[in-house]
Amino acid sequence: MPKQTQTLKLSKTSIERYMQCPMLWYFSYVEKLPSRTDYPRLCGVQVHRFIAGLYKEHPSNRRFWYQNLNTARKAWIYTWKRALEENRSLILNPDIEMEKKYAGIGCICIQNYWNQNIGEDNDPISIEKQFTIPLDYPNLKGVSLSGVFDQIRTVNLSWLNKRRPEIFAGEKLLPTYDPVLIVDLKTGWSDFDISDDDSDLVKVRKQFEIQLGIQGAAYSLLYKKVFGKFPAGFLIYPLRLDKKQSIFIKGDEEGPQTVLRENVFHIVENIRNRSFPRNVTANCRRCDFYMECRPNGAMNVSLPDAIPKSISPPEEAHSEKIIQMKLPFGKAKRK
């Protein structure tokens, strides 16, 4: 447990872990139990590393490290098999069919990224870089925030002006903003798409978790503290889509920043007060520490069974019989 005099190190992941379940945070960052993994997480990590590796400098100065997409696909299959072997003992619920499924999902993600970027001339200016800052919120001391940016890319100003006219003076970007986007690669599948036919309520519901989530706000704040200006935006890049599409987030706005600040104050206060209650939800099925989380190591497990028929107690059945005997029965009149 970090002492009050030590810096409490937070990240986007650790904040989300505490909000999901304080006991999960405790096992991860106080007890520091070995983490487990599953196929979606392992695939996500490996795809991120693989895409970062595409930009390694090649002796022939070609666009990507691999000669062509077919070579990249084969390299991915090798990468995935090696990752499975190295993490075999850490995988929750091993399943050969899931291994094959996520081999295919990773291949789709890499294929889509390759096809969508091989002809572009806008390489990321930064890849997989970690940044750490002290959080200087009022009345909050000894707390830092860190995060890893998948990519930072420069942005076309005319494209940006259509989406954020409020940060422009005429055609010029305000001096408090850099013409860059923080890009977060996503290997998962979520429907954040909205259409003109959607009502305002549907649009808000579909994108509530990302537009007011802490990632865009945390990364925008990190960039601002490191470089002195806000990034022009935060992009979610879904790799499973076969078209180049992104979700644009204004992480510097007061709404997302308020949610981040509220979460940080809540978490810091509770961590320093050693408050780590269990939050038992469906997320427990995917938790790394569900066995360690059992109170006193005990756990009831029930096999599926038929719902038993209700049986009236003998005295209740007897009293019903007596009541029935006292009921007046008139003779039915014949018509």
CSV table of C-alpha atoms in Angstrom, one decimal:
chain,number,residue,atom,x,y,z
A,1,MET,CA,0.0,0.0,0.0
A,2,PRO,CA,1.6,3.4,-1.0
A,3,LYS,CA,2.3,5.5,2.0
A,4,GLN,CA,0.9,9.1,2.0
A,5,THR,CA,4.4,10.4,1.6
A,6,GLN,CA,5.0,8.3,-1.6
A,7,THR,CA,3.6,9.2,-5.0
A,8,LEU,CA,0.5,7.3,-5.9
A,9,LYS,CA,0.9,6.3,-9.5
A,10,LEU,CA,-2.3,6.2,-11.5
A,11,SER,CA,-2.9,5.3,-15.1
A,12,LYS,CA,-5.9,4.9,-17.4
A,13,THR,CA,-5.9,1.2,-16.7
A,14,SER,CA,-5.5,1.4,-12.9
A,15,ILE,CA,-8.3,4.0,-12.7
A,16,GLU,CA,-10.7,1.8,-14.7
A,17,ARG,CA,-9.7,-1.2,-12.6
A,18,TYR,CA,-10.6,0.6,-9.3
A,19,MET,CA,-13.9,1.8,-10.8
A,20,GLN,CA,-14.7,-1.7,-12.0
A,21,CYS,CA,-13.8,-3.3,-8.6
A,22,PRO,CA,-11.7,-1.9,-5.8
A,23,MET,CA,-10.6,-5.4,-4.7
A,24,LEU,CA,-9.3,-6.0,-8.2
A,25,TRP,CA,-7.1,-2.8,-7.8
A,26,TYR,CA,-5.9,-4.1,-4.4
A,27,PHE,CA,-4.8,-7.5,-5.8
A,28,SER,CA,-3.1,-5.8,-8.8
A,29,TYR,CA,-1.3,-2.9,-7.1
A,30,VAL,CA,-1.0,-3.7,-3.4
A,31,GLU,CA,-0.7,-7.5,-3.3
A,32,LYS,CA,0.8,-7.4,-6.8
A,33,LEU,CA,-0.4,-10.8,-7.6
A,34,PRO,CA,0.7,-12.2,-11.0
A,35,SER,CA,-1.7,-11.1,-13.7
A,36,ARG,CA,-3.5,-13.6,-15.9
A,37,THR,CA,-4.6,-13.0,-19.5
A,38,ASP,CA,-7.2,-14.3,-21.9
A,39,TYR,CA,-7.4,-14.5,-25.7
A,40,PRO,CA,-8.9,-11.0,-26.3
A,41,ARG,CA,-6.3,-9.3,-24.1
A,42,LEU,CA,-3.4,-11.4,-25.5
A,43,CYS,CA,-4.4,-10.7,-29.1
A,44,GLY,CA,-4.7,-7.0,-28.4
A,45,VAL,CA,-1.2,-6.8,-26.9
A,46,GLN,CA,0.3,-8.8,-29.7
A,47,VAL,CA,-1.4,-6.8,-32.5
A,48,HIS,CA,-0.3,-3.5,-31.0
A,49,ARG,CA,3.3,-4.7,-30.9
A,50,PHE,CA,3.1,-6.1,-34.4
A,51,ILE,CA,1.8,-2.9,-35.9
A,52,ALA,CA,4.4,-0.9,-34.1
A,53,GLY,CA,7.0,-3.3,-35.6
A,54,LEU,CA,5.8,-2.5,-39.1
A,55,TYR,CA,7.5,0.9,-38.8
A,56,LYS,CA,10.9,-0.4,-38.0
A,57,GLU,CA,13.5,1.0,-40.3
A,58,HIS,CA,14.3,-1.4,-43.1
A,59,PRO,CA,17.6,-1.4,-45.0
A,60,SER,CA,15.7,-0.9,-48.3
A,61,ASN,CA,13.7,2.0,-46.8
A,62,ARG,CA,10.4,0.4,-47.9
A,63,ARG,CA,7.1,1.5,-46.4
A,64,PHE,CA,6.6,-1.3,-43.9
A,65,TRP,CA,9.1,-3.8,-42.5
A,66,TYR,CA,7.6,-6.8,-44.3
A,67,GLN,CA,7.8,-7.1,-48.1
A,68,ASN,CA,4.1,-7.6,-48.7
A,69,LEU,CA,0.9,-8.4,-46.9
A,70,ASN,CA,1.2,-12.2,-47.4
A,71,THR,CA,4.6,-12.1,-45.6
A,72,ALA,CA,3.1,-10.0,-42.8
A,73,ARG,CA,0.2,-12.5,-42.4
A,74,LYS,CA,2.7,-15.4,-42.0
A,75,ALA,CA,4.7,-13.4,-39.6
A,76,TRP,CA,1.6,-12.7,-37.5
A,77,ILE,CA,0.7,-16.4,-37.3
A,78,TYR,CA,4.2,-17.2,-36.1
A,79,THR,CA,3.9,-14.3,-33.6
A,80,TRP,CA,0.6,-15.6,-32.3
A,81,LYS,CA,1.8,-19.1,-31.8
A,82,ARG,CA,4.9,-17.9,-30.0
A,83,ALA,CA,2.7,-15.7,-27.7
A,84,LEU,CA,0.5,-18.6,-26.9
A,85,GLU,CA,3.4,-20.8,-25.9
A,86,GLU,CA,5.0,-18.0,-23.8
A,87,ASN,CA,1.7,-17.3,-22.0
A,88,ARG,CA,0.3,-20.8,-21.8
A,89,SER,CA,0.3,-20.9,-18.0
A,90,LEU,CA,-1.3,-17.5,-17.7
A,91,ILE,CA,-4.3,-18.0,-20.0
A,92,LEU,CA,-7.7,-18.2,-18.3
A,93,ASN,CA,-10.0,-20.9,-19.7
A,94,PRO,CA,-7.7,-22.4,-22.4
A,95,ASP,CA,-9.6,-23.4,-25.5
A,96,ILE,CA,-8.1,-24.5,-28.8
A,97,GLU,CA,-11.0,-23.1,-30.8
A,98,MET,CA,-10.6,-19.7,-29.2
A,99,GLU,CA,-6.9,-19.8,-30.1
A,100,LYS,CA,-7.8,-20.3,-33.7
A,101,LYS,CA,-10.5,-17.6,-33.5
A,102,TYR,CA,-8.2,-15.0,-32.2
A,103,ALA,CA,-5.4,-16.0,-34.7
A,104,GLY,CA,-8.0,-15.0,-37.3
A,105,ILE,CA,-9.1,-11.8,-35.6
A,106,GLY,CA,-5.5,-10.7,-35.3
A,107,CYS,CA,-4.9,-11.5,-38.9
A,108,ILE,CA,-7.9,-9.4,-39.9
A,109,CYS,CA,-6.7,-6.4,-37.8
A,110,ILE,CA,-3.2,-6.5,-39.4
A,111,GLN,CA,-4.6,-7.0,-42.9
A,112,ASN,CA,-7.0,-4.0,-42.5
A,113,TYR,CA,-4.2,-1.8,-41.1
A,114,TRP,CA,-1.9,-2.7,-43.9
A,115,ASN,CA,-4.4,-2.1,-46.6
A,116,GLN,CA,-5.5,1.2,-45.1
A,117,ASN,CA,-2.0,2.6,-44.5
A,118,ILE,CA,0.3,1.2,-47.1
A,119,GLY,CA,-0.5,3.9,-49.5
A,120,GLU,CA,-0.6,6.8,-47.0
A,121,ASP,CA,2.2,9.3,-46.6
A,122,ASN,CA,1.2,10.3,-43.1
A,123,ASP,CA,3.3,8.1,-40.8
A,124,PRO,CA,2.8,8.4,-37.1
A,125,ILE,CA,5.3,10.8,-35.6
A,126,SER,CA,5.3,8.8,-32.3
A,127,ILE,CA,4.6,5.1,-31.6
A,128,GLU,CA,4.0,3.3,-28.3
A,129,LYS,CA,5.5,6.1,-26.2
A,130,GLN,CA,4.8,6.4,-22.4
A,131,PHE,CA,4.4,9.7,-20.6
A,132,THR,CA,4.1,10.4,-16.9
A,133,ILE,CA,3.0,13.7,-15.3
A,134,PRO,CA,2.3,14.9,-11.7
A,135,LEU,CA,-1.4,15.6,-11.3
A,136,ASP,CA,-1.7,19.2,-10.0
A,137,TYR,CA,-5.4,19.2,-9.2
A,138,PRO,CA,-6.3,21.6,-6.3
A,139,ASN,CA,-6.0,20.0,-2.9
A,140,LEU,CA,-4.4,16.8,-4.4
A,141,LYS,CA,-0.8,16.0,-3.7
A,142,GLY,CA,1.5,13.1,-4.4
A,143,VAL,CA,-0.3,11.7,-7.4
A,144,SER,CA,1.0,11.0,-10.9
A,145,LEU,CA,-0.7,10.0,-14.1
A,146,SER,CA,0.9,7.9,-16.8
A,147,GLY,CA,-0.2,6.5,-20.2
A,148,VAL,CA,1.1,4.9,-23.4
A,149,PHE,CA,0.0,6.6,-26.6
A,150,ASP,CA,-0.3,4.0,-29.4
A,151,GLN,CA,0.3,6.7,-32.0
A,152,ILE,CA,0.5,10.4,-32.4
A,153,ARG,CA,-0.3,11.7,-35.9
A,154,THR,CA,-0.4,15.1,-37.5
A,155,VAL,CA,-3.8,16.2,-38.8
A,156,ASN,CA,-5.0,18.0,-41.9
A,157,LEU,CA,-6.3,21.4,-40.8
A,158,SER,CA,-9.2,21.6,-43.2
A,159,TRP,CA,-10.5,18.2,-42.0
A,160,LEU,CA,-10.1,19.3,-38.4
A,161,ASN,CA,-11.8,22.7,-39.0
A,162,LYS,CA,-15.0,20.9,-40.0
A,163,ARG,CA,-15.0,18.9,-36.7
A,164,ARG,CA,-13.7,21.6,-34.3
A,165,PRO,CA,-14.3,25.1,-35.6
A,166,GLU,CA,-14.3,26.4,-32.0
A,167,ILE,CA,-10.5,25.9,-31.8
A,168,PHE,CA,-9.8,27.9,-35.0
A,169,ALA,CA,-9.5,31.7,-35.5
A,170,GLY,CA,-10.5,31.9,-39.2
A,171,GLU,CA,-8.3,29.2,-40.8
A,172,LYS,CA,-5.6,29.2,-38.2
A,173,LEU,CA,-5.5,26.8,-35.3
A,174,LEU,CA,-5.5,28.5,-31.9
A,175,PRO,CA,-2.1,28.7,-30.3
A,176,THR,CA,-3.2,26.6,-27.3
A,177,TYR,CA,-3.6,23.5,-29.6
A,178,ASP,CA,-1.1,21.3,-31.6
A,179,PRO,CA,-2.2,20.0,-35.0
A,180,VAL,CA,-1.9,16.4,-33.9
A,181,LEU,CA,-4.2,13.5,-33.0
A,182,ILE,CA,-3.6,10.8,-30.4
A,183,VAL,CA,-4.6,7.5,-32.0
A,184,ASP,CA,-5.7,4.5,-30.0
A,185,LEU,CA,-5.8,1.2,-31.9
A,186,LYS,CA,-8.7,-1.1,-30.9
A,187,THR,CA,-8.8,-4.8,-31.6
A,188,GLY,CA,-12.1,-5.3,-29.9
A,189,TRP,CA,-15.6,-5.0,-31.4
A,190,SER,CA,-18.0,-2.3,-30.3
A,191,ASP,CA,-20.7,-0.4,-32.2
A,192,PHE,CA,-20.1,3.3,-31.8
A,193,ASP,CA,-21.4,4.2,-35.2
A,194,ILE,CA,-24.2,6.7,-35.4
A,195,SER,CA,-26.3,7.8,-38.3
A,196,ASP,CA,-28.3,10.8,-39.3
A,197,ASP,CA,-31.5,8.7,-38.7
A,198,ASP,CA,-30.6,8.1,-35.0
A,199,SER,CA,-32.4,10.3,-32.5
A,200,ASP,CA,-30.3,12.5,-30.2
A,201,LEU,CA,-30.9,10.0,-27.4
A,202,VAL,CA,-29.7,7.1,-29.4
A,203,LYS,CA,-26.6,9.0,-30.5
A,204,VAL,CA,-25.7,9.8,-26.9
A,205,ARG,CA,-26.4,6.2,-25.7
A,206,LYS,CA,-24.2,4.7,-28.4
A,207,GLN,CA,-21.2,6.9,-27.6
A,208,PHE,CA,-21.6,7.8,-24.0
A,209,GLU,CA,-18.9,5.5,-22.7
A,210,ILE,CA,-16.2,6.8,-25.1
A,211,GLN,CA,-17.1,10.5,-25.4
A,212,LEU,CA,-17.2,10.8,-21.6
A,213,GLY,CA,-14.8,8.0,-20.8
A,214,ILE,CA,-11.5,8.7,-19.1
A,215,GLN,CA,-9.1,7.6,-21.8
A,216,GLY,CA,-9.5,10.6,-24.2
A,217,ALA,CA,-9.5,13.0,-21.2
A,218,ALA,CA,-6.4,11.4,-19.6
A,219,TYR,CA,-4.4,11.3,-22.8
A,220,SER,CA,-5.3,14.9,-23.7
A,221,LEU,CA,-4.2,16.0,-20.2
A,222,LEU,CA,-1.0,14.0,-20.5
A,223,TYR,CA,-0.1,15.6,-23.8
A,224,LYS,CA,-0.9,19.1,-22.5
A,225,LYS,CA,1.4,18.7,-19.5
A,226,VAL,CA,4.2,17.2,-21.6
A,227,PHE,CA,4.1,19.5,-24.7
A,228,GLY,CA,2.4,22.6,-23.3
A,229,LYS,CA,-0.6,22.4,-25.7
A,230,PHE,CA,-3.7,20.3,-26.0
A,231,PRO,CA,-3.8,17.8,-28.9
A,232,ALA,CA,-6.5,18.6,-31.5
A,233,GLY,CA,-8.3,15.4,-30.6
A,234,PHE,CA,-8.3,11.8,-29.7
A,235,LEU,CA,-9.1,9.1,-32.2
A,236,ILE,CA,-10.3,5.5,-31.7
A,237,TYR,CA,-9.2,3.4,-34.6
A,238,PRO,CA,-11.2,0.1,-34.8
A,239,LEU,CA,-8.9,-2.4,-36.6
A,240,ARG,CA,-11.6,-5.0,-37.3
A,241,LEU,CA,-13.3,-2.7,-39.8
A,242,ASP,CA,-12.3,-3.2,-43.5
A,243,LYS,CA,-12.6,0.6,-44.1
A,244,LYS,CA,-10.5,3.3,-42.6
A,245,GLN,CA,-12.8,4.8,-40.0
A,246,SER,CA,-12.4,6.4,-36.6
A,247,ILE,CA,-14.3,7.9,-33.7
A,248,PHE,CA,-13.3,11.4,-32.9
A,249,ILE,CA,-13.2,12.6,-29.3
A,250,LYS,CA,-12.7,16.0,-27.8
A,251,GLY,CA,-10.8,14.9,-24.7
A,252,ASP,CA,-9.9,18.4,-23.6
A,253,GLU,CA,-13.5,19.6,-23.1
A,254,GLU,CA,-14.8,20.2,-19.7
A,255,GLY,CA,-17.2,17.2,-19.7
A,256,PRO,CA,-14.6,14.5,-20.1
A,257,GLN,CA,-12.1,16.4,-17.9
A,258,THR,CA,-14.7,16.6,-15.1
A,259,VAL,CA,-15.4,12.9,-15.3
A,260,LEU,CA,-11.6,12.2,-15.1
A,261,ARG,CA,-11.1,14.6,-12.2
A,262,GLU,CA,-14.1,13.1,-10.3
A,263,ASN,CA,-12.8,9.6,-10.7
A,264,VAL,CA,-9.3,10.6,-9.6
A,265,PHE,CA,-10.5,12.3,-6.4
A,266,HIS,CA,-12.8,9.4,-5.6
A,267,ILE,CA,-10.1,6.8,-6.1
A,268,VAL,CA,-7.3,8.6,-4.3
A,269,GLU,CA,-9.5,9.2,-1.2
A,270,ASN,CA,-10.6,5.6,-1.1
A,271,ILE,CA,-7.1,4.1,-1.7
A,272,ARG,CA,-5.6,6.3,1.1
A,273,ASN,CA,-8.5,5.2,3.4
A,274,ARG,CA,-7.8,1.6,2.4
A,275,SER,CA,-11.3,1.0,1.0
A,276,PHE,CA,-11.3,-2.0,-1.2
A,277,PRO,CA,-14.7,-3.6,-1.2
A,278,ARG,CA,-15.6,-6.4,-3.6
A,279,ASN,CA,-17.9,-5.3,-6.5
A,280,VAL,CA,-19.4,-8.6,-7.5
A,281,THR,CA,-20.7,-8.4,-11.1
A,282,ALA,CA,-20.6,-10.4,-14.3
A,283,ASN,CA,-17.1,-9.0,-14.7
A,284,CYS,CA,-15.9,-11.5,-12.1
A,285,ARG,CA,-16.1,-14.3,-14.8
A,286,ARG,CA,-13.2,-12.6,-16.6
A,287,CYS,CA,-11.3,-11.5,-13.5
A,288,ASP,CA,-7.7,-12.6,-13.0
A,289,PHE,CA,-8.1,-13.0,-9.2
A,290,TYR,CA,-11.6,-14.7,-8.8
A,291,MET,CA,-10.0,-17.6,-6.8
A,292,GLU,CA,-8.1,-15.3,-4.4
A,293,CYS,CA,-11.2,-13.1,-4.0
A,294,ARG,CA,-13.2,-15.7,-2.2
A,295,PRO,CA,-13.8,-14.6,1.5
A,296,ASN,CA,-11.9,-17.1,3.7
A,297,GLY,CA,-11.3,-19.2,0.6
A,298,ALA,CA,-14.9,-20.5,0.8
A,299,MET,CA,-17.3,-20.6,-2.1
A,300,ASN,CA,-20.7,-22.3,-2.6
A,301,VAL,CA,-21.2,-23.8,-6.0
A,302,SER,CA,-24.6,-25.1,-7.1
A,303,LEU,CA,-25.3,-27.5,-10.0
A,304,PRO,CA,-28.3,-26.8,-12.2
A,305,ASP,CA,-31.4,-28.5,-10.9
A,306,ALA,CA,-35.1,-28.5,-11.5
A,307,ILE,CA,-37.2,-26.1,-9.5
A,308,PRO,CA,-38.7,-28.2,-6.7
A,309,LYS,CA,-42.5,-28.4,-6.4
A,310,SER,CA,-44.0,-26.6,-3.4
A,311,ILE,CA,-45.4,-28.9,-0.7
A,312,SER,CA,-47.8,-27.5,1.9
A,313,PRO,CA,-46.8,-28.3,5.5
A,314,PRO,CA,-49.1,-31.0,7.1
A,315,GLU,CA,-50.7,-28.5,9.6
A,316,GLU,CA,-51.5,-26.0,6.9
A,317,ALA,CA,-53.1,-28.7,4.7
A,318,HIS,CA,-55.2,-29.9,7.8
A,319,SER,CA,-56.5,-26.4,8.5
A,320,GLU,CA,-57.4,-25.9,4.9
A,321,LYS,CA,-59.4,-29.2,5.0
A,322,ILE,CA,-61.3,-28.1,8.2
A,323,ILE,CA,-62.2,-24.7,6.6
A,324,GLN,CA,-63.5,-26.4,3.5
A,325,MET,CA,-65.8,-28.7,5.6
A,326,LYS,CA,-67.4,-25.6,7.3
A,327,LEU,CA,-68.3,-24.0,4.0
A,328,PRO,CA,-72.1,-23.9,3.3
A,329,PHE,CA,-73.0,-26.0,0.3
A,330,GLY,CA,-76.5,-25.2,-1.1
A,331,LYS,CA,-78.2,-27.6,-3.4
A,332,ALA,CA,-78.1,-26.6,-7.0
A,333,LYS,CA,-81.4,-25.6,-8.3
A,334,ARG,CA,-82.6,-27.4,-11.3
A,335,LYS,CA,-83.7,-25.3,-14.2
